[in-house]
Amino acid sequence: MNEEKQTSARSGNKAVLRAGIALGVFAAFIALLFYADPADLYLWIKALHIIAVISWMAAIFYLPRLFIYHTDAPVGSQQSETFKVMEQRLIKVIMNPAMMISWTLGLYLAWSVYGFSGGWLHAKIGLVVLMTAAHVYFSRSARRFARDENTRPARHWRLMNEVPTVLMILIVILVVVKPFG
């Protein structure tokens, strides 16, 4: 049995193609919703936004964990090369698309439902900007790992792993409790 390695370029191209198809289906579904304009459009958009946010959070929680293990892998080793592939695919196939969909649908909801008003909403958007900054930092760090230029110890990545967690907790509290108008 000739089994294809998951770290091969062919496997990576297949993953990108599948992700592209999934994004296309997702975008077509959103466009269909807007075209059909169901009475519960808000609930559909909110559900899709939550799905995108969950995907984004799963990826942004996992990437620093990969960095922790990658830090321990010897430069040039098969293990290090495998982590490079995993990190890049996670960013390109899940993390970036999920962030873009989260932002797009979130801004639509902020505009259409709340008219961009409310202190809790402004605070939430500010925290999402910080989450995006963490996303950018992790993406740039993955590029440094890909060039074998990581200078951060595993302890740094353990601490950085907590940043998205704290931000997520604060964002959820703001959205659910809406502590100030």
Coordinates of N, CA, C and O in Angstrom, one line a residue:
M1 N 0.8 -1.2 0.0 CA 0.0 0.0 0.0 C 0.9 1.2 0.0 O 1.7 1.4 0.9
N2 N 0.7 2.1 -1.0 CA 1.5 3.3 -1.1 C 0.7 4.5 -0.5 O -0.1 5.1 -1.2
E3 N 1.0 4.8 0.8 CA 0.2 5.8 1.5 C 1.0 7.1 1.3 O 2.2 7.2 1.5
E4 N 0.2 8.2 1.0 CA 0.8 9.5 0.9 C 1.1 10.2 2.2 O 0.3 10.1 3.1
K5 N 2.3 10.8 2.4 CA 2.6 11.5 3.6 C 1.8 12.7 3.7 O 1.6 13.4 2.7
Q6 N 1.3 13.0 4.9 CA 0.5 14.2 5.1 C 1.3 15.5 5.1 O 0.8 16.6 5.0
T7 N 2.7 15.4 5.1 CA 3.5 16.6 5.0 C 4.0 16.8 3.6 O 4.8 17.8 3.4
S8 N 3.6 16.1 2.6 CA 4.0 16.2 1.2 C 3.4 17.5 0.6 O 2.3 17.9 1.1
A9 N 4.0 18.0 -0.4 CA 3.4 19.1 -1.1 C 2.1 18.8 -1.8 O 1.1 19.6 -1.7
R10 N 1.9 17.6 -2.3 CA 0.7 17.1 -2.9 C -0.4 17.1 -1.8 O -1.6 17.6 -2.1
S11 N -0.2 16.6 -0.7 CA -1.1 16.6 0.4 C -1.5 18.0 0.8 O -2.7 18.3 1.1
G12 N -0.5 18.9 0.9 CA -0.8 20.3 1.2 C -1.6 21.0 0.2 O -2.5 21.7 0.5
N13 N -1.4 20.7 -1.1 CA -2.2 21.3 -2.1 C -3.7 20.8 -2.0 O -4.6 21.6 -2.3
K14 N -3.8 19.5 -1.7 CA -5.2 19.0 -1.5 C -5.9 19.7 -0.4 O -7.1 20.0 -0.4
A15 N -5.1 19.9 0.7 CA -5.7 20.6 1.9 C -6.2 22.0 1.5 O -7.2 22.4 1.9
V16 N -5.3 22.7 0.8 CA -5.7 24.1 0.4 C -6.9 24.1 -0.5 O -7.8 24.9 -0.4
L17 N -6.9 23.1 -1.5 CA -8.1 23.0 -2.4 C -9.4 22.7 -1.6 O -10.4 23.4 -1.8
R18 N -9.3 21.8 -0.7 CA -10.5 21.5 0.2 C -10.9 22.7 1.0 O -12.1 22.9 1.1
A19 N -10.0 23.4 1.5 CA -10.3 24.6 2.3 C -10.9 25.6 1.4 O -11.9 26.3 1.8
G20 N -10.4 25.8 0.2 CA -11.0 26.8 -0.7 C -12.4 26.4 -1.1 O -13.2 27.3 -1.2
I21 N -12.6 25.1 -1.4 CA -14.0 24.7 -1.7 C -14.9 24.9 -0.5 O -16.0 25.5 -0.7
A22 N -14.5 24.6 0.7 CA -15.3 24.8 1.9 C -15.6 26.3 2.0 O -16.7 26.7 2.4
L23 N -14.6 27.2 1.8 CA -14.8 28.6 1.9 C -15.8 29.1 0.9 O -16.7 29.9 1.1
G24 N -15.7 28.6 -0.3 CA -16.6 28.9 -1.4 C -18.0 28.5 -1.1 O -18.9 29.3 -1.3
V25 N -18.2 27.3 -0.6 CA -19.5 26.9 -0.2 C -20.1 27.8 0.9 O -21.2 28.2 0.9
F26 N -19.2 28.1 1.9 CA -19.6 28.9 3.0 C -20.1 30.3 2.5 O -21.1 30.8 2.9
A27 N -19.2 30.9 1.6 CA -19.6 32.2 1.0 C -20.8 32.2 0.2 O -21.7 33.1 0.3
A28 N -21.0 31.1 -0.6 CA -22.2 30.9 -1.4 C -23.5 30.8 -0.5 O -24.5 31.4 -0.8
F29 N -23.3 30.1 0.6 CA -24.4 30.0 1.6 C -24.8 31.3 2.2 O -26.0 31.6 2.3
I30 N -23.8 32.1 2.6 CA -24.1 33.4 3.1 C -24.7 34.3 2.0 O -25.7 35.0 2.3
A31 N -24.2 34.2 0.8 CA -24.9 35.0 -0.3 C -26.3 34.6 -0.5 O -27.2 35.4 -0.7
L32 N -26.5 33.3 -0.5 CA -27.9 32.8 -0.6 C -28.8 33.3 0.5 O -30.0 33.6 0.3
L33 N -28.3 33.3 1.7 CA -29.1 33.8 2.8 C -29.5 35.3 2.6 O -30.6 35.7 2.8
F34 N -28.5 36.1 2.1 CA -28.8 37.5 1.9 C -29.8 37.6 0.7 O -30.7 38.5 0.8
Y35 N -29.7 36.8 -0.3 CA -30.6 36.8 -1.4 C -32.0 36.4 -1.0 O -33.0 37.1 -1.3
A36 N -32.1 35.3 -0.2 CA -33.4 34.8 0.2 C -34.0 35.7 1.3 O -35.2 35.8 1.4
D37 N -33.2 36.4 2.0 CA -33.6 37.4 3.0 C -34.7 36.8 4.0 O -35.8 37.3 4.1
P38 N -34.3 35.7 4.6 CA -35.3 35.0 5.5 C -35.6 36.0 6.7 O -34.8 36.8 7.1
A39 N -36.8 35.7 7.3 CA -37.2 36.5 8.5 C -36.1 36.4 9.6 O -36.0 37.4 10.4
D40 N -35.5 35.3 9.7 CA -34.5 35.1 10.8 C -33.1 35.2 10.3 O -32.2 34.5 10.8
L41 N -32.8 36.1 9.3 CA -31.5 36.3 8.8 C -30.5 36.6 9.9 O -29.4 36.0 9.9
Y42 N -30.9 37.4 10.8 CA -30.0 37.8 11.9 C -29.5 36.5 12.7 O -28.3 36.4 13.0
L43 N -30.4 35.6 12.9 CA -30.0 34.3 13.6 C -29.1 33.5 12.8 O -28.1 32.9 13.3
W44 N -29.3 33.4 11.5 CA -28.4 32.7 10.6 C -27.0 33.3 10.6 O -26.0 32.6 10.8
I45 N -26.9 34.6 10.5 CA -25.6 35.3 10.4 C -24.9 35.1 11.8 O -23.7 34.9 11.9
K46 N -25.7 35.3 12.9 CA -25.1 35.1 14.2 C -24.6 33.7 14.4 O -23.5 33.5 14.9
A47 N -25.3 32.7 13.9 CA -24.8 31.3 14.0 C -23.6 31.1 13.2 O -22.6 30.5 13.7
L48 N -23.5 31.6 12.0 CA -22.3 31.5 11.2 C -21.1 32.2 11.8 O -20.0 31.7 11.7
H49 N -21.4 33.4 12.4 CA -20.4 34.1 13.1 C -19.8 33.3 14.2 O -18.6 33.2 14.4
I50 N -20.7 32.7 15.0 CA -20.2 31.9 16.2 C -19.4 30.7 15.7 O -18.3 30.4 16.3
I51 N -19.8 30.1 14.6 CA -19.0 28.9 14.0 C -17.6 29.4 13.6 O -16.6 28.8 13.9
A52 N -17.6 30.6 12.9 CA -16.3 31.1 12.5 C -15.4 31.4 13.7 O -14.2 31.2 13.7
V53 N -16.0 32.0 14.7 CA -15.2 32.4 15.9 C -14.7 31.2 16.6 O -13.5 31.1 17.0
I54 N -15.5 30.1 16.7 CA -15.0 28.9 17.3 C -13.9 28.3 16.6 O -12.8 27.9 17.1
S55 N -13.9 28.3 15.2 CA -12.8 27.8 14.4 C -11.6 28.7 14.6 O -10.5 28.1 14.7
W56 N -11.8 30.0 14.6 CA -10.6 30.9 14.8 C -10.0 30.6 16.2 O -8.7 30.5 16.3
M57 N -10.8 30.5 17.2 CA -10.2 30.3 18.6 C -9.5 28.9 18.7 O -8.5 28.8 19.3
A58 N -10.1 27.9 18.1 CA -9.5 26.6 18.1 C -8.0 26.7 17.5 O -7.1 26.2 18.1
A59 N -7.9 27.4 16.4 CA -6.6 27.5 15.7 C -5.7 28.4 16.5 O -4.5 28.0 16.6
I60 N -6.2 29.5 17.0 CA -5.3 30.4 17.7 C -4.9 29.8 19.1 O -3.8 30.2 19.6
F61 N -5.6 28.9 19.6 CA -5.2 28.2 20.8 C -4.2 27.1 20.5 O -3.3 26.8 21.3
Y62 N -4.3 26.4 19.4 CA -3.5 25.3 19.0 C -2.1 25.8 18.5 O -1.1 25.1 18.8
L63 N -2.0 26.9 17.8 CA -0.7 27.3 17.2 C 0.4 27.5 18.2 O 1.5 27.0 18.0
P64 N 0.1 28.2 19.3 CA 1.2 28.4 20.3 C 1.6 27.0 20.9 O 2.8 26.8 21.3
R65 N 0.7 26.1 21.0 CA 1.0 24.7 21.5 C 2.0 24.1 20.6 O 3.0 23.4 21.0
L66 N 1.8 24.2 19.3 CA 2.7 23.7 18.3 C 4.1 24.4 18.4 O 5.1 23.7 18.3
F67 N 4.1 25.7 18.7 CA 5.4 26.4 18.9 C 6.1 25.8 20.1 O 7.4 25.7 20.1
I68 N 5.4 25.5 21.2 CA 6.1 24.9 22.3 C 6.8 23.6 22.0 O 8.0 23.5 22.3
Y69 N 6.1 22.8 21.2 CA 6.8 21.5 20.8 C 7.8 21.7 19.8 O 8.9 21.1 19.8
H70 N 7.6 22.7 18.9 CA 8.6 23.0 17.8 C 9.9 23.5 18.4 O 10.9 23.2 17.9
T71 N 9.8 24.3 19.5 CA 10.9 24.9 20.1 C 11.9 23.7 20.6 O 13.1 23.9 20.6
D72 N 11.3 22.6 21.0 CA 12.1 21.5 21.5 C 12.7 20.6 20.4 O 13.6 19.8 20.7
A73 N 12.2 20.8 19.2 CA 12.7 20.0 18.1 C 14.0 20.5 17.5 O 14.1 21.7 17.3
P74 N 15.0 19.7 17.3 CA 16.2 20.1 16.7 C 16.0 20.7 15.3 O 15.2 20.2 14.5
V75 N 16.7 21.9 15.1 CA 16.6 22.5 13.8 C 17.0 21.5 12.7 O 18.0 20.8 12.8
G76 N 16.2 21.5 11.6 CA 16.5 20.6 10.5 C 16.0 19.2 10.7 O 16.1 18.4 9.7
S77 N 15.6 18.8 11.8 CA 15.1 17.5 12.1 C 13.7 17.2 11.3 O 13.0 18.2 11.0
Q78 N 13.4 16.0 11.1 CA 12.1 15.6 10.5 C 11.0 16.2 11.4 O 10.0 16.7 10.8
Q79 N 11.1 16.1 12.7 CA 10.1 16.6 13.6 C 9.9 18.1 13.4 O 8.8 18.6 13.3
S80 N 11.0 18.9 13.3 CA 10.9 20.3 13.0 C 10.3 20.6 11.7 O 9.4 21.5 11.6
E81 N 10.6 19.9 10.7 CA 10.0 20.1 9.4 C 8.5 19.8 9.4 O 7.7 20.5 8.7
T82 N 8.1 18.8 10.1 CA 6.7 18.4 10.2 C 6.0 19.6 10.9 O 4.9 19.9 10.5
F83 N 6.5 20.1 12.0 CA 5.9 21.2 12.7 C 5.7 22.4 11.8 O 4.7 23.1 11.8
K84 N 6.7 22.7 10.9 CA 6.6 23.8 10.0 C 5.4 23.6 9.1 O 4.6 24.6 8.8
V85 N 5.2 22.4 8.6 CA 4.0 22.1 7.7 C 2.7 22.3 8.5 O 1.8 22.9 8.0
M86 N 2.7 21.8 9.7 CA 1.5 21.8 10.5 C 1.1 23.3 10.8 O 0.0 23.7 10.7
E87 N 2.1 24.1 11.1 CA 1.9 25.5 11.5 C 1.3 26.3 10.3 O 0.4 27.0 10.4
Q88 N 2.0 26.1 9.1 CA 1.6 26.8 7.9 C 0.2 26.4 7.5 O -0.6 27.3 7.1
R89 N -0.1 25.2 7.5 CA -1.5 24.7 7.1 C -2.5 25.2 8.1 O -3.6 25.6 7.7
L90 N -2.2 25.2 9.3 CA -3.2 25.7 10.3 C -3.5 27.1 10.1 O -4.7 27.5 10.1
I91 N -2.5 27.9 9.8 CA -2.7 29.3 9.5 C -3.5 29.6 8.2 O -4.5 30.3 8.2
K92 N -3.0 29.0 7.2 CA -3.6 29.2 5.8 C -5.0 28.6 5.7 O -5.8 29.2 5.0
V93 N -5.2 27.4 6.2 CA -6.4 26.7 5.9 C -7.5 26.9 7.0 O -8.7 26.9 6.6
I94 N -7.1 27.2 8.2 CA -8.2 27.4 9.2 C -8.1 28.8 9.8 O -9.1 29.5 9.8
M95 N -7.0 29.2 10.3 CA -6.9 30.4 11.2 C -7.2 31.7 10.4 O -8.1 32.5 10.8
N96 N -6.6 31.9 9.2 CA -6.8 33.1 8.5 C -8.3 33.2 7.9 O -8.9 34.2 8.1
P97 N -8.8 32.1 7.3 CA -10.2 32.2 6.8 C -11.2 32.4 7.9 O -12.1 33.2 7.8
A98 N -11.0 31.7 9.0 CA -11.9 31.9 10.2 C -11.9 33.3 10.7 O -12.9 33.8 11.1
M99 N -10.7 33.9 10.8 CA -10.6 35.2 11.3 C -11.3 36.2 10.4 O -12.1 37.1 10.8
M100 N -11.1 36.1 9.1 CA -11.7 37.0 8.1 C -13.3 36.8 8.1 O -14.0 37.9 8.1
I101 N -13.8 35.6 8.2 CA -15.2 35.4 8.3 C -15.7 36.0 9.6 O -16.8 36.6 9.6
S102 N -15.0 35.8 10.7 CA -15.4 36.3 12.0 C -15.6 37.8 12.0 O -16.6 38.4 12.4
W103 N -14.6 38.5 11.4 CA -14.6 39.9 11.3 C -15.7 40.4 10.4 O -16.5 41.3 10.8
T104 N -15.9 39.8 9.3 CA -16.9 40.2 8.3 C -18.3 40.1 8.9 O -19.1 41.1 8.9
L105 N -18.6 38.9 9.4 CA -19.9 38.7 10.0 C -20.1 39.5 11.2 O -21.2 40.0 11.5
G106 N -19.1 39.6 12.0 CA -19.2 40.4 13.3 C -19.4 41.9 13.0 O -20.3 42.5 13.7
L107 N -18.7 42.4 12.0 CA -19.0 43.8 11.7 C -20.4 44.0 11.1 O -21.0 45.0 11.4
Y108 N -20.8 43.1 10.3 CA -22.2 43.1 9.8 C -23.2 43.2 11.0 O -24.1 44.0 11.0
L109 N -23.0 42.3 11.9 CA -23.9 42.2 13.1 C -23.8 43.5 13.9 O -24.9 44.1 14.3
A110 N -22.6 44.0 14.1 CA -22.5 45.3 14.9 C -23.2 46.4 14.2 O -23.8 47.3 14.9
W111 N -23.1 46.4 12.9 CA -23.8 47.5 12.2 C -25.3 47.3 12.1 O -26.1 48.2 12.4
S112 N -25.7 46.1 11.6 CA -27.1 45.9 11.4 C -28.0 45.8 12.6 O -29.1 46.2 12.6
V113 N -27.4 45.3 13.7 CA -28.2 45.1 14.9 C -28.0 46.2 15.9 O -29.0 46.7 16.5
Y114 N -26.8 46.6 16.1 CA -26.5 47.6 17.2 C -26.1 49.0 16.6 O -25.9 49.9 17.4
G115 N -26.0 49.2 15.3 CA -25.6 50.5 14.8 C -24.3 51.0 15.3 O -24.1 52.2 15.4
F116 N -23.4 50.0 15.6 CA -22.1 50.3 16.2 C -22.2 51.2 17.4 O -21.3 52.0 17.7
S117 N -23.2 51.0 18.2 CA -23.4 51.8 19.4 C -23.4 50.9 20.6 O -23.7 49.7 20.5
G118 N -22.9 51.4 21.7 CA -22.9 50.7 23.0 C -21.5 50.5 23.5 O -20.6 50.1 22.7
G119 N -21.2 50.9 24.7 CA -19.9 50.8 25.3 C -19.3 49.4 25.3 O -18.2 49.1 25.0
W120 N -20.2 48.4 25.6 CA -19.8 47.0 25.6 C -19.3 46.6 24.2 O -18.3 45.9 24.1
L121 N -20.0 47.1 23.1 CA -19.6 46.7 21.8 C -18.3 47.3 21.4 O -17.4 46.7 20.8
H122 N -18.1 48.6 21.8 CA -16.8 49.2 21.5 C -15.6 48.5 22.2 O -14.6 48.3 21.7
A123 N -15.9 48.1 23.5 CA -14.9 47.4 24.2 C -14.6 46.0 23.6 O -13.5 45.6 23.5
K124 N -15.7 45.3 23.1 CA -15.6 44.0 22.5 C -14.7 44.2 21.2 O -13.8 43.4 21.0
I125 N -15.0 45.2 20.4 CA -14.3 45.4 19.2 C -12.8 45.7 19.5 O -11.9 45.1 18.8
G126 N -12.6 46.4 20.5 CA -11.2 46.7 20.9 C -10.5 45.4 21.3 O -9.3 45.2 20.9
L127 N -11.1 44.5 22.0 CA -10.5 43.2 22.4 C -10.3 42.3 21.2 O -9.3 41.6 21.1
V128 N -11.2 42.4 20.2 CA -11.1 41.6 19.0 C -9.9 42.1 18.2 O -9.2 41.4 17.6
V129 N -9.7 43.4 18.2 CA -8.5 44.0 17.6 C -7.2 43.4 18.3 O -6.2 43.1 17.6
L130 N -7.2 43.3 19.6 CA -6.1 42.7 20.3 C -5.9 41.3 20.0 O -4.8 40.8 19.8
M131 N -7.0 40.5 19.8 CA -7.0 39.1 19.4 C -6.4 39.0 18.0 O -5.6 38.1 17.7
T132 N -6.7 40.0 17.1 CA -6.2 40.0 15.8 C -4.7 40.3 15.8 O -3.9 39.7 15.1
A133 N -4.3 41.2 16.8 CA -2.8 41.4 16.9 C -2.1 40.2 17.4 O -1.0 39.9 16.9
A134 N -2.7 39.4 18.3 CA -2.1 38.1 18.7 C -2.0 37.2 17.5 O -1.0 36.5 17.3
H135 N -3.1 37.1 16.7 CA -3.1 36.3 15.4 C -1.9 36.7 14.5 O -1.2 35.8 14.0
V136 N -1.7 38.0 14.3 CA -0.6 38.5 13.4 C 0.7 38.1 14.1 O 1.6 37.7 13.3
Y137 N 0.9 38.3 15.4 CA 2.1 37.9 16.0 C 2.4 36.4 15.8 O 3.5 36.0 15.5
F138 N 1.4 35.6 16.0 CA 1.6 34.1 15.9 C 1.9 33.8 14.4 O 2.8 33.0 14.2
S139 N 1.3 34.5 13.5 CA 1.6 34.2 12.0 C 3.0 34.6 11.7 O 3.7 33.8 11.0
R140 N 3.4 35.7 12.2 CA 4.8 36.1 11.9 C 5.8 35.2 12.6 O 6.9 34.9 12.1
S141 N 5.4 34.7 13.8 CA 6.3 33.8 14.5 C 6.4 32.5 13.7 O 7.5 31.9 13.7
A142 N 5.3 32.0 13.1 CA 5.4 30.8 12.3 C 6.3 31.0 11.2 O 7.1 30.0 10.8
R143 N 6.4 32.2 10.6 CA 7.3 32.4 9.5 C 8.7 32.4 10.0 O 9.6 31.9 9.3
R144 N 9.0 32.9 11.2 CA 10.3 32.8 11.8 C 10.7 31.3 12.1 O 11.8 30.9 11.8
F145 N 9.7 30.5 12.6 CA 10.0 29.1 12.8 C 10.3 28.5 11.4 O 11.2 27.6 11.3
A146 N 9.6 28.8 10.4 CA 9.8 28.2 9.1 C 11.2 28.5 8.5 O 11.8 27.7 7.8
R147 N 11.8 29.7 8.9 CA 13.2 30.0 8.5 C 14.2 29.6 9.6 O 15.4 30.0 9.5
D148 N 13.8 28.8 10.6 CA 14.6 28.4 11.7 C 15.2 29.5 12.4 O 16.4 29.5 12.8
E149 N 14.4 30.6 12.6 CA 14.9 31.8 13.3 C 14.2 32.1 14.6 O 14.2 33.2 15.1
N150 N 13.5 31.1 15.2 CA 12.9 31.3 16.5 C 13.9 31.5 17.6 O 14.9 30.8 17.7
T151 N 13.7 32.6 18.3 CA 14.7 32.9 19.4 C 13.9 32.8 20.8 O 14.6 33.0 21.8
R152 N 12.7 32.5 20.8 CA 11.9 32.4 22.0 C 11.9 31.0 22.6 O 11.8 30.0 21.9
P153 N 12.0 31.0 24.0 CA 12.0 29.7 24.6 C 10.5 29.1 24.7 O 9.6 29.9 24.5
A154 N 10.4 27.9 25.0 CA 9.1 27.3 25.2 C 8.2 28.0 26.2 O 7.0 28.1 26.1
R155 N 8.9 28.5 27.3 CA 8.1 29.2 28.3 C 7.4 30.5 27.7 O 6.3 30.8 28.1
H156 N 8.0 31.1 26.8 CA 7.4 32.3 26.2 C 6.1 31.8 25.5 O 5.1 32.5 25.6
W157 N 6.2 30.7 24.8 CA 5.0 30.3 24.0 C 3.9 29.8 25.0 O 2.7 29.9 24.7
R158 N 4.3 29.2 26.1 CA 3.3 28.8 27.1 C 2.6 30.1 27.7 O 1.3 30.0 27.8
L159 N 3.3 31.1 27.9 CA 2.7 32.4 28.3 C 1.8 33.0 27.2 O 0.7 33.4 27.5
M160 N 2.3 33.0 26.0 CA 1.6 33.5 24.9 C 0.3 32.7 24.6 O -0.7 33.3 24.1
N161 N 0.3 31.5 25.0 CA -0.9 30.6 24.8 C -2.0 31.1 25.6 O -3.2 30.9 25.3
E162 N -1.7 31.9 26.7 CA -2.8 32.3 27.6 C -3.4 33.6 27.1 O -4.6 34.0 27.5
V163 N -2.8 34.4 26.2 CA -3.3 35.7 25.8 C -4.6 35.5 25.1 O -5.6 36.2 25.5
P164 N -4.8 34.6 24.1 CA -6.1 34.5 23.5 C -7.1 34.0 24.4 O -8.3 34.3 24.3
T165 N -6.7 33.2 25.4 CA -7.7 32.7 26.4 C -8.3 33.8 27.2 O -9.5 33.9 27.4
V166 N -7.4 34.7 27.7 CA -7.9 35.8 28.5 C -8.8 36.7 27.7 O -9.9 37.1 28.1
L167 N -8.3 37.0 26.4 CA -9.1 37.9 25.6 C -10.5 37.2 25.3 O -11.5 37.9 25.3
M168 N -10.5 35.9 25.0 CA -11.8 35.3 24.7 C -12.7 35.3 25.9 O -13.9 35.6 25.7
I169 N -12.2 35.1 27.1 CA -13.1 35.2 28.3 C -13.7 36.6 28.4 O -14.9 36.7 28.6
L170 N -12.9 37.6 28.2 CA -13.4 39.0 28.3 C -14.4 39.3 27.2 O -15.5 39.9 27.5
I171 N -14.2 38.8 26.0 CA -15.1 39.1 24.9 C -16.4 38.4 25.2 O -17.5 39.0 25.0
V172 N -16.4 37.2 25.6 CA -17.6 36.4 25.9 C -18.4 37.1 27.0 O -19.7 37.3 26.9
I173 N -17.8 37.6 28.0 CA -18.5 38.3 29.1 C -19.1 39.5 28.6 O -20.3 39.8 28.9
L174 N -18.4 40.3 27.8 CA -19.0 41.5 27.2 C -20.2 41.2 26.3 O -21.2 41.9 26.4
V175 N -20.1 40.2 25.5 CA -21.2 39.9 24.6 C -22.4 39.4 25.4 O -23.6 39.8 25.1
V176 N -22.2 38.5 26.4 CA -23.4 37.9 27.1 C -23.9 38.9 28.1 O -25.2 39.1 28.2
V177 N -23.1 39.5 28.9 CA -23.6 40.3 30.0 C -23.9 41.8 29.6 O -24.7 42.4 30.2
K178 N -23.1 42.2 28.6 CA -23.2 43.7 28.2 C -23.2 44.6 29.4 O -24.2 45.3 29.7
P179 N -22.1 44.6 30.1 CA -22.1 45.3 31.4 C -22.2 46.8 31.4 O -22.5 47.4 32.4
F180 N -22.0 47.4 30.3 CA -22.3 48.8 30.2 C -22.8 49.2 28.8 O -22.4 48.6 27.8
G181 N -23.6 50.2 28.8 CA -24.4 50.5 27.6 C -23.6 51.3 26.6 O -22.9 51.2 25.8

